[in-house]
Short mmCIF file of C-alpha atoms in Angstrom, two decimals:
data_model
loop_
_atom_site.label_atom_id
_atom_site.label_comp_id
_atom_site.label_asym_id
_atom_site.label_seq_id
_atom_site.Cartn_x
_atom_site.Cartn_y
_atom_site.Cartn_z
CA UNK A 129 208.61 219.58 223.57
CA UNK A 130 211.95 218.49 222.41
CA UNK A 131 214.86 221.38 222.28
CA UNK A 132 218.15 221.88 220.94
CA UNK A 133 220.03 224.18 223.27
CA UNK A 134 223.57 224.14 221.79
CA UNK A 135 224.64 226.98 220.24
CA UNK A 136 225.56 225.84 216.68
CA UNK A 137 226.66 228.26 214.48
CA UNK A 138 224.60 226.88 210.72
CA UNK A 139 226.78 228.88 208.18
CA UNK A 140 224.65 229.93 205.11
CA UNK A 141 226.87 227.64 203.10
CA UNK A 142 224.80 224.96 203.91
CA UNK A 143 221.51 226.94 202.99
CA UNK A 144 223.39 227.43 199.41
CA UNK A 145 224.52 224.28 198.75
CA UNK A 146 221.53 221.72 200.27
CA UNK A 147 219.08 224.09 199.16
CA UNK A 148 219.43 225.43 195.64
CA UNK A 149 221.96 223.04 194.02
CA UNK A 150 220.46 222.01 191.17
CA UNK A 151 222.58 218.66 191.24
CA UNK A 152 220.23 218.20 194.44
CA UNK A 153 217.52 218.59 192.67
CA UNK A 154 218.16 215.92 190.19
CA UNK A 155 219.26 213.39 192.53
CA UNK A 156 218.01 210.84 194.94
CA UNK A 157 214.67 209.39 194.58
CA UNK A 158 213.22 212.13 192.04
CA UNK A 159 212.21 209.60 189.56
CA UNK A 160 207.81 209.12 189.86
CA UNK A 161 205.97 210.91 188.15
CA UNK A 162 204.72 213.28 191.46
CA UNK A 163 208.22 214.54 191.78
CA UNK A 164 208.70 215.88 188.49
CA UNK A 165 206.20 218.27 189.23
CA UNK A 166 207.06 218.76 193.01
CA UNK A 167 209.89 219.95 195.03
CA UNK A 168 209.86 219.73 198.60
CA UNK A 169 211.88 221.94 200.92
CA UNK A 170 212.32 220.96 204.97
CA UNK A 171 213.59 222.16 207.98
CA UNK A 172 213.26 219.96 211.31
CA UNK A 173 214.51 219.66 214.32
CA UNK A 174 217.24 217.53 215.36
CA UNK A 175 218.03 216.85 212.02
CA UNK A 176 220.75 218.34 209.26
CA UNK A 177 217.39 220.10 207.37
CA UNK A 178 217.41 223.54 207.13
CA UNK A 179 215.17 224.68 203.80
CA UNK A 180 216.56 221.66 202.26
CA UNK A 181 215.32 220.19 198.84
CA UNK A 182 214.38 216.51 200.08
CA UNK A 183 211.97 215.12 197.80
CA UNK A 184 213.01 211.88 199.24
CA UNK A 185 210.29 212.80 201.57
CA UNK A 186 207.88 212.14 198.79
CA UNK A 187 206.41 208.77 199.02
CA UNK A 188 206.70 206.74 195.55
CA UNK A 189 204.55 203.88 196.36
CA UNK A 190 200.70 204.07 195.47
CA UNK A 191 200.49 202.04 198.40
CA UNK A 192 201.19 204.21 201.22
CA UNK A 193 198.04 205.65 203.34
CA UNK A 194 198.22 209.53 204.46
CA UNK A 195 196.02 210.33 207.68
CA UNK A 196 196.03 213.76 206.79
CA UNK A 197 194.97 215.45 203.42
CA UNK A 198 195.34 219.11 201.99
CA UNK A 199 192.94 219.86 198.99
CA UNK A 200 194.19 223.41 197.33
CA UNK A 201 191.97 225.23 195.12
CA UNK A 202 194.07 227.76 193.11
CA UNK A 203 190.99 228.84 191.48
CA UNK A 204 189.52 230.24 194.58
CA UNK A 205 191.70 233.19 195.80
CA UNK A 206 191.92 235.61 198.50
CA UNK A 207 194.25 238.16 199.37
CA UNK A 208 196.98 240.08 197.13
CA UNK A 209 200.45 239.26 199.11
CA UNK A 210 202.72 242.26 199.85
CA UNK A 211 206.10 240.93 201.55
CA UNK A 212 207.95 239.76 204.66
CA UNK A 213 210.42 240.99 206.20
CA UNK A 214 211.95 242.99 208.92
CA UNK A 215 212.70 245.76 210.95
CA UNK A 216 216.20 247.89 210.13
CA UNK A 217 216.72 249.30 213.47
CA UNK A 218 219.95 251.35 214.68
CA UNK A 219 220.90 248.09 216.86
CA UNK A 220 220.87 245.92 213.59
CA UNK A 221 222.47 248.82 211.99
CA UNK A 222 225.34 249.48 214.80
CA UNK A 223 226.18 245.26 215.30
CA UNK A 224 226.22 245.05 210.99
CA UNK A 225 229.17 247.64 211.23
CA UNK A 226 231.01 245.37 213.34
CA UNK A 227 231.18 242.31 211.39
CA UNK A 228 233.85 241.41 209.17
CA UNK A 229 233.34 242.79 205.81
CA UNK A 230 232.64 238.60 204.95
CA UNK A 231 230.45 238.12 207.10
CA UNK A 232 228.38 241.99 206.28
CA UNK A 233 227.87 239.87 202.76
CA UNK A 234 227.12 236.36 203.96
CA UNK A 235 224.22 238.43 206.29
CA UNK A 236 222.99 240.73 203.64
CA UNK A 237 222.73 237.48 200.58
CA UNK A 238 221.50 235.22 204.23
CA UNK A 239 218.13 237.77 204.28
CA UNK A 240 218.27 239.47 200.83
CA UNK A 241 218.98 237.67 198.17
CA UNK A 242 216.11 235.45 196.40
CA UNK A 243 218.06 232.67 194.84
CA UNK A 244 220.84 231.74 197.72
CA UNK A 245 218.88 233.56 200.75
CA UNK A 246 215.04 233.77 201.73
CA UNK A 247 214.57 236.84 199.76
CA UNK A 248 213.38 239.31 202.30
CA UNK A 249 211.01 242.01 200.63
CA UNK A 250 209.77 244.55 203.18
CA UNK A 251 211.23 246.56 205.82
CA UNK A 252 210.57 248.62 208.79
CA UNK A 253 212.74 251.13 210.34
CA UNK A 254 212.72 253.74 213.51
CA UNK A 255 211.94 257.75 213.10
CA UNK A 256 214.54 258.71 215.07
CA UNK A 257 215.12 256.48 218.49
CA UNK A 258 213.37 253.46 219.89
CA UNK A 259 214.23 250.93 222.67
CA UNK A 260 216.91 249.11 220.01
CA UNK A 261 219.00 252.30 219.90
CA UNK A 262 222.03 252.45 222.05
CA UNK A 263 220.96 255.90 222.88
CA UNK A 264 217.76 258.98 222.98
CA UNK A 265 218.02 261.07 220.32
CA UNK A 266 215.70 263.32 218.00
CA UNK A 267 216.17 265.11 214.51
CA UNK A 268 216.17 268.27 215.66
CA UNK A 269 217.52 270.77 218.46
CA UNK A 270 215.47 270.62 221.80
CA UNK A 271 212.43 273.24 221.73
CA UNK A 272 212.32 273.63 217.81
CA UNK A 273 208.95 273.70 216.96
CA UNK A 274 209.66 275.08 213.15
CA UNK A 275 212.23 272.17 212.74
CA UNK A 276 214.22 274.73 211.20
CA UNK A 277 217.59 272.63 212.91
CA UNK A 278 216.11 269.04 211.42
CA UNK A 279 218.76 266.51 209.68
CA UNK A 280 219.25 263.09 209.63
CA UNK A 281 222.92 263.12 210.28
CA UNK A 282 222.85 260.36 212.50
CA UNK A 283 221.61 257.97 210.95
CA UNK A 284 223.79 258.48 208.33
CA UNK A 285 226.46 256.77 210.37
CA UNK A 286 225.06 252.91 210.52
CA UNK A 287 221.88 253.32 209.23
CA UNK A 288 221.16 254.53 206.21
CA UNK A 289 224.33 252.29 204.71
CA UNK A 290 222.64 249.18 206.01
CA UNK A 291 219.39 249.56 204.55
CA UNK A 292 220.59 250.74 200.86
CA UNK A 293 222.94 247.46 200.77
CA UNK A 294 219.65 245.75 202.01
CA UNK A 295 217.81 247.15 198.77
CA UNK A 296 220.93 246.34 196.59
CA UNK A 297 220.83 242.74 197.39
CA UNK A 298 217.39 242.84 197.26
CA UNK A 299 217.81 243.50 193.77
CA UNK A 300 216.69 247.36 193.90
CA UNK A 301 213.59 247.31 195.25
CA UNK A 302 212.42 246.43 198.95
CA UNK A 303 209.14 247.93 200.48
CA UNK A 304 210.10 249.83 203.29
CA UNK A 305 207.57 251.63 206.12
CA UNK A 306 208.60 253.96 209.22
CA UNK A 307 207.33 254.45 212.49
CA UNK A 308 207.76 256.52 215.69
CA UNK A 309 207.93 255.36 219.04
CA UNK A 310 207.48 259.12 220.46
CA UNK A 311 207.42 262.52 219.43
CA UNK A 312 210.41 264.53 221.21
CA UNK A 313 210.02 265.53 224.93
CA UNK A 314 209.28 269.21 224.00
CA UNK A 315 205.93 268.03 222.35
CA UNK A 316 204.84 265.88 224.98
CA UNK A 317 202.81 266.61 228.31
CA UNK A 318 205.52 264.45 230.07
CA UNK A 319 208.34 266.76 228.44
CA UNK A 320 210.08 263.28 227.86
CA UNK A 321 210.79 260.78 225.30
CA UNK A 322 210.84 257.77 227.28
CA UNK A 323 207.85 256.85 229.47
CA UNK A 324 204.64 257.50 227.51
CA UNK A 325 202.60 260.87 227.46
CA UNK A 326 200.60 262.96 225.24
CA UNK A 327 201.47 264.92 222.15
CA UNK A 328 200.33 268.33 222.90
CA UNK A 329 197.39 269.79 220.75
CA UNK A 330 200.07 273.05 220.21
CA UNK A 331 202.47 270.97 218.60
CA UNK A 332 200.04 268.33 216.42
CA UNK A 333 201.13 269.98 213.25
CA UNK A 334 204.70 270.09 213.85
CA UNK A 335 205.02 266.55 214.30
CA UNK A 336 202.79 266.28 211.59
CA UNK A 337 205.70 268.03 209.55
CA UNK A 338 208.01 265.66 211.51
CA UNK A 339 206.88 262.81 209.26
CA UNK A 340 206.81 264.50 205.89
CA UNK A 341 210.68 265.88 206.36
CA UNK A 342 211.89 262.55 207.33
CA UNK A 343 210.14 260.54 204.59
CA UNK A 344 211.90 263.36 202.12
CA UNK A 345 215.11 263.11 203.88
CA UNK A 346 215.49 259.84 203.38
CA UNK A 347 213.94 259.75 200.02
CA UNK A 348 216.57 262.10 199.15
CA UNK A 349 219.80 259.59 200.17
CA UNK A 350 217.85 256.91 197.73
CA UNK A 351 216.02 255.20 200.04
CA UNK A 352 212.02 255.23 199.11
CA UNK A 353 209.84 255.18 201.58
CA UNK A 354 206.60 253.10 201.06
CA UNK A 355 204.49 254.27 203.87
CA UNK A 356 204.44 254.74 207.86
CA UNK A 357 202.55 253.75 210.87
CA UNK A 358 200.89 256.54 212.91
CA UNK A 359 202.55 255.65 216.68
CA UNK A 360 204.31 252.61 217.07
CA UNK A 361 202.37 250.91 220.32
CA UNK A 362 200.23 253.55 221.16
CA UNK A 363 198.59 251.99 224.11
CA UNK A 364 201.97 251.47 226.21
CA UNK A 365 203.67 253.26 228.90
CA UNK A 366 207.07 251.93 228.40
CA UNK A 367 210.43 252.97 229.98
CA UNK A 368 211.02 253.61 226.39
CA UNK A 369 210.17 255.80 223.68
CA UNK A 370 206.57 255.74 223.94
CA UNK A 371 203.40 258.03 223.25
CA UNK A 372 200.07 257.00 223.75
CA UNK A 373 197.16 257.77 221.90
CA UNK A 374 193.58 257.07 222.14
CA UNK A 375 191.33 255.81 219.54
CA UNK A 376 190.01 259.17 219.19
CA UNK A 377 193.38 261.03 219.66
CA UNK A 378 194.88 258.72 216.89
CA UNK A 379 191.92 259.29 214.17
CA UNK A 380 192.06 263.44 214.63
CA UNK A 381 195.73 263.10 214.59
CA UNK A 382 195.47 261.60 211.52
CA UNK A 383 192.45 263.22 210.18
CA UNK A 384 193.01 267.09 210.89
CA UNK A 385 197.27 267.12 210.89
CA UNK A 386 199.22 263.80 209.41
CA UNK A 387 196.84 263.00 206.20
CA UNK A 388 196.41 266.53 205.06
CA UNK A 389 200.01 267.41 205.68
CA UNK A 390 201.41 264.68 203.73
CA UNK A 391 199.00 265.62 200.89
CA UNK A 392 200.30 269.18 200.85
CA UNK A 393 203.62 267.80 200.71
CA UNK A 394 202.82 265.52 197.89
CA UNK A 395 203.22 262.55 199.49
CA UNK A 396 199.70 261.48 199.34
CA UNK A 397 200.60 258.28 198.13
CA UNK A 398 201.96 257.01 200.87
CA UNK A 399 200.74 254.24 202.95
CA UNK A 400 199.27 255.48 206.36
CA UNK A 401 198.56 252.69 209.17
CA UNK A 402 197.29 252.71 211.93
CA UNK A 403 197.01 251.10 215.34
CA UNK A 404 200.61 249.43 215.28
CA UNK A 405 199.77 247.38 218.39
CA UNK A 406 198.67 243.82 219.24
CA UNK A 407 195.91 242.30 218.39
CA UNK A 408 192.61 241.76 220.30
CA UNK A 409 190.46 244.65 220.65
CA UNK A 410 191.98 245.96 216.88
CA UNK A 411 187.77 246.34 215.55
CA UNK A 412 186.23 247.38 218.93
CA UNK A 413 189.00 250.23 219.68
CA UNK A 414 190.46 251.10 216.60
CA UNK A 415 189.21 250.13 213.19
CA UNK A 416 185.71 250.84 213.23
CA UNK A 417 186.56 254.33 214.70
CA UNK A 418 188.64 255.35 211.87
CA UNK A 419 187.41 253.11 209.08
CA UNK A 420 183.61 254.03 209.88
CA UNK A 421 184.26 257.64 209.32
CA UNK A 422 184.96 258.44 205.88
CA UNK A 423 186.89 261.52 206.21
CA UNK A 424 189.31 259.99 208.01
CA UNK A 425 189.41 256.50 206.62
CA UNK A 426 190.21 258.12 203.30
CA UNK A 427 193.97 258.42 204.75
CA UNK A 428 194.19 254.88 206.08
CA UNK A 429 195.44 252.39 203.53
CA UNK A 430 195.10 249.67 206.72
CA UNK A 431 195.92 248.28 210.12
CA UNK A 432 199.09 247.04 211.96
CA UNK A 433 199.77 244.71 214.79
CA UNK A 434 201.99 242.77 216.99
CA UNK A 435 201.69 239.35 218.63
CA UNK A 436 202.47 240.63 222.28
CA UNK A 437 199.29 239.86 223.62
CA UNK A 438 200.25 236.83 224.48
CA UNK A 439 202.41 238.81 227.31
CA UNK A 440 200.12 237.34 229.99
CA UNK A 441 200.01 233.93 229.34
CA UNK A 442 197.00 234.52 227.27
CA UNK A 443 196.78 232.81 223.69
CA UNK A 444 197.22 234.63 220.37
CA UNK A 445 194.02 236.43 218.89
CA UNK A 446 194.42 235.49 215.57
CA UNK A 447 190.28 235.70 215.80
CA UNK A 448 190.87 239.54 216.03
CA UNK A 449 192.67 239.98 212.58
CA UNK A 450 189.92 237.93 211.00
CA UNK A 451 187.14 240.22 212.38
CA UNK A 452 188.98 243.45 210.91
CA UNK A 453 189.13 241.38 207.18
CA UNK A 454 185.57 240.62 207.46
CA UNK A 455 184.31 244.14 208.98
CA UNK A 456 186.56 246.32 206.05
CA UNK A 457 187.87 244.03 203.09
CA UNK A 458 188.78 247.08 201.59
CA UNK A 459 191.70 247.87 203.88
CA UNK A 460 194.93 246.18 204.45
CA UNK A 461 196.06 244.06 207.51
CA UNK A 462 200.23 244.02 208.01
CA UNK A 463 201.90 242.38 210.94
CA UNK A 464 203.95 245.43 211.77
CA UNK A 465 206.17 243.57 214.80
CA UNK A 466 206.91 240.69 216.57
CA UNK A 467 210.22 239.07 218.66
CA UNK A 468 211.14 236.59 220.89
CA UNK A 469 211.64 238.31 224.48
CA UNK A 470 213.64 237.85 227.27
CA UNK A 471 216.45 236.78 225.70
CA UNK A 472 218.76 233.62 226.49
CA UNK A 473 222.03 232.71 225.16
CA UNK A 474 221.59 229.34 226.13
CA UNK A 475 217.85 229.48 223.39
CA UNK A 476 219.50 229.85 220.48
CA UNK A 477 218.25 226.63 218.60
CA UNK A 478 215.45 226.59 220.81
CA UNK A 479 212.99 225.25 218.37
CA UNK A 480 210.17 226.11 219.98
CA UNK A 481 210.76 229.70 219.15
CA UNK A 482 210.69 229.24 215.61
CA UNK A 483 207.13 227.22 215.92
CA UNK A 484 205.91 230.44 217.59
CA UNK A 485 206.81 231.78 213.96
CA UNK A 486 205.01 229.60 212.20
CA UNK A 487 202.19 229.64 214.07
CA UNK A 488 201.47 233.10 214.10
CA UNK A 489 202.61 233.32 209.98
CA UNK A 490 200.44 230.72 208.62
CA UNK A 491 197.10 232.10 210.88
CA UNK A 492 197.81 235.83 209.98
CA UNK A 493 197.80 235.03 206.45
CA UNK A 494 194.95 232.83 206.70
CA UNK A 495 193.02 235.44 208.42
CA UNK A 496 193.96 237.95 205.51
CA UNK A 497 196.98 239.58 206.61
CA UNK A 498 198.93 240.67 203.20
CA UNK A 499 202.07 241.16 204.74
CA UNK A 500 204.04 240.30 208.07
CA UNK A 501 207.37 242.12 209.51
CA UNK A 502 209.46 240.30 211.78
CA UNK A 503 211.36 242.95 214.67
CA UNK A 504 215.16 243.25 214.88
CA UNK A 505 216.87 241.45 211.46
CA UNK A 506 219.94 241.10 213.40
CA UNK A 507 221.38 241.81 217.20
CA UNK A 508 224.44 241.06 219.13
CA UNK A 509 225.34 238.01 221.30
CA UNK A 510 223.59 239.53 224.21
CA UNK A 511 220.40 240.39 222.43
CA UNK A 512 221.41 243.99 221.91
CA UNK A 513 222.45 246.73 221.90
CA UNK A 514 219.40 248.78 223.86
CA UNK A 515 219.36 251.71 225.70
CA UNK A 516 217.07 250.26 228.17
CA UNK A 517 218.18 246.47 228.72
CA UNK A 518 215.41 245.45 226.60
CA UNK A 519 217.07 242.30 225.05
CA UNK A 520 215.33 239.99 222.68
CA UNK A 521 215.93 237.78 220.10
CA UNK A 522 216.45 237.55 216.23
CA UNK A 523 216.36 235.41 213.44
CA UNK A 524 220.35 236.08 213.08
CA UNK A 525 222.70 237.24 215.61
CA UNK A 526 225.99 238.69 215.22
CA UNK A 527 228.81 237.64 217.63
CA UNK A 528 231.06 240.61 217.50
CA UNK A 529 234.07 239.41 219.81
CA UNK A 530 234.20 235.94 217.65
CA UNK A 531 233.02 237.60 214.43
CA UNK A 532 230.42 234.74 213.50
CA UNK A 533 226.84 234.56 212.69
CA UNK A 534 224.58 232.75 214.59
CA UNK A 535 221.59 231.24 212.30
CA UNK A 536 218.72 230.17 214.39
CA UNK A 537 215.80 228.27 214.08
CA UNK A 538 213.67 231.58 213.43
CA UNK A 539 215.29 232.21 210.14
CA UNK A 540 214.64 228.77 208.39
CA UNK A 541 211.14 229.04 209.45
CA UNK A 542 210.19 232.49 208.01
CA UNK A 543 212.33 231.63 205.02
CA UNK A 544 210.10 228.63 204.29
CA UNK A 545 207.24 231.86 203.37
CA UNK A 546 209.99 234.70 202.62
CA UNK A 547 211.47 233.01 199.78
CA UNK A 548 208.93 230.96 198.37
CA UNK A 549 205.66 233.62 198.42
CA UNK A 550 206.77 236.79 196.56
CA UNK A 551 205.19 240.00 196.18
CA UNK A 552 201.66 240.26 194.36
CA UNK A 553 201.25 236.55 194.90
CA UNK A 554 197.44 235.15 195.57
CA UNK A 555 196.50 233.14 198.86
CA UNK A 556 194.40 230.48 197.01
CA UNK A 557 191.59 227.82 199.34
CA UNK A 558 193.50 225.35 201.05
CA UNK A 559 191.71 222.50 203.20
CA UNK A 560 193.08 220.93 205.81
CA UNK A 561 191.79 217.90 207.21
CA UNK A 562 193.84 217.80 210.63
CA UNK A 563 194.62 220.15 213.10
CA UNK A 564 197.70 218.47 214.27
CA UNK A 565 198.90 220.09 211.05
CA UNK A 566 198.94 223.77 209.79
CA UNK A 567 199.35 225.41 206.09
CA UNK A 568 198.84 227.83 203.82
CA UNK A 569 198.92 228.43 199.97
CA UNK A 570 199.92 231.37 197.82
CA UNK A 571 199.86 231.32 193.72
CA UNK A 572 202.87 233.50 192.47
CA UNK A 573 202.63 235.59 188.91
CA UNK A 574 204.93 232.96 187.43
CA UNK A 575 202.02 230.44 187.87
CA UNK A 576 204.20 228.58 190.49
CA UNK A 577 202.07 227.61 194.11
CA UNK A 578 203.93 227.46 197.63
CA UNK A 579 202.04 225.37 200.19
CA UNK A 580 203.67 225.52 203.46
CA UNK A 581 202.94 223.07 206.78
CA UNK A 582 203.81 222.65 209.43
CA UNK A 583 204.10 220.09 212.29
CA UNK A 584 204.52 220.99 215.45
CA UNK A 585 204.07 217.39 217.30
CA UNK A 586 206.39 214.85 218.35
CA UNK A 587 205.56 212.40 215.81
CA UNK A 588 205.96 211.98 211.49
CA UNK A 589 202.94 212.65 209.85
CA UNK A 590 201.78 211.43 206.51
CA UNK A 591 199.92 213.51 204.61
CA UNK A 592 198.53 213.65 200.55
CA UNK A 593 197.96 216.70 199.14
CA UNK A 594 195.79 217.75 195.91
CA UNK A 595 195.68 219.95 193.72
CA UNK A 596 193.48 219.47 190.44
CA UNK A 597 193.82 215.71 189.07
CA UNK A 598 197.43 215.66 190.62
CA UNK A 599 197.71 213.79 194.01
CA UNK A 600 201.20 213.63 196.06
CA UNK A 601 201.93 211.55 199.32
CA UNK A 602 204.60 213.72 201.38
CA UNK A 603 206.07 212.49 204.91
CA UNK A 604 206.68 215.91 207.10
CA UNK A 605 208.92 214.90 210.20
CA UNK A 606 208.20 215.88 213.72
CA UNK A 607 208.76 219.17 214.69
CA UNK A 608 209.32 220.23 210.90
CA UNK A 609 208.62 223.20 208.68
CA UNK A 610 207.78 221.98 205.03
CA UNK A 611 208.10 224.26 201.65
CA UNK A 612 206.18 222.75 198.55
CA UNK A 613 206.63 224.38 195.51
CA UNK A 614 204.39 223.06 192.17
#
């Protein structure tokens, strides 16, 4: 696979000029009948195409032979789309605060503006500290079981202001869910907020109350909370904030404490997500146990998952997503976290990172997922800050020394879905004849269809797309992502 290793800074102005200019939309070879009905947006390696309107890739000749066909059937629908977005962590907020006002606005526009950016509609944030915080902290004094000292002053400095600006830029609405990485140390058997451990039974009610207090405190700040996960990565003992829940422990905590507590606190409408860990044995270890028990299933909106099952060299377990969807079609699947691990500053423009996103997003949606959440929306030039040195990549990095934004190919690949698939869209049937390409299709509430195609091969591919009686032949460059809007 070819890769580009130069640390290119691609200003958002390119995105605005090349993608969304009506002048460009009316130029080029857009004279054919096909071009008047379909717009093609392309991002490709070793080119200047970045979410660029590229109708010149549509064939104007009836003699062009395609090697691949995509047949779209809008009448056959599947899951309803909730949104795409990323996590607004302490790290993201701290880096954001170090940028100039000009770059802060550029950053917000890039992610959250539906017209000038890629239109993020979903967000996640942490309940007190996680690894992507500059230090470990909680919202109560150590030992305060009654939570009398609870306050979120820590978050008012960086995180809350950024979340508010993101909501404003997104048009006043952002679907936000929250996740804890660990209870306070005094509530755990290892008396440590780090390194795993388990919640002590005598603190189960206190910990359930903690979620409710957090949600109410944020909503008092004017930040609506849509939902929550019970525990980030409940089967991983990490050197950072972590806590272990066996399947039975998570089930019992939800059934006996968290679910009833949220109802008692008039927060019963919040969407509760179980698991929040890797794909793989989701059905065997979590979904079956929780969703098969009516007394606990009534509290669970769905199941969340990550992509780190590949950490030891394995392949993504997309089939496990499909298995859960098939077994429990009334429950929702949401991708809650994924990132490119092991930060390397020479790979800001490494194309394989973007293709990992395309591979995962398309497959997850095709297997029934309703929403997809990236990890940190912003990190610095070193892949942090992170209080345990667990540095990684983000779609956008902020060089706080040079006051520059670094847009990686991942940003554009995510944008091929987040910008064109809008909340409440329906995934529709799309049959692809060749496994060398990946594709998914959604129909938005305004009637527009978005078909996303990824080519991870070294060669250009010519394909035809048919919807109803309309057939269009299009070229997709090597190592490229396209969105067709029609």
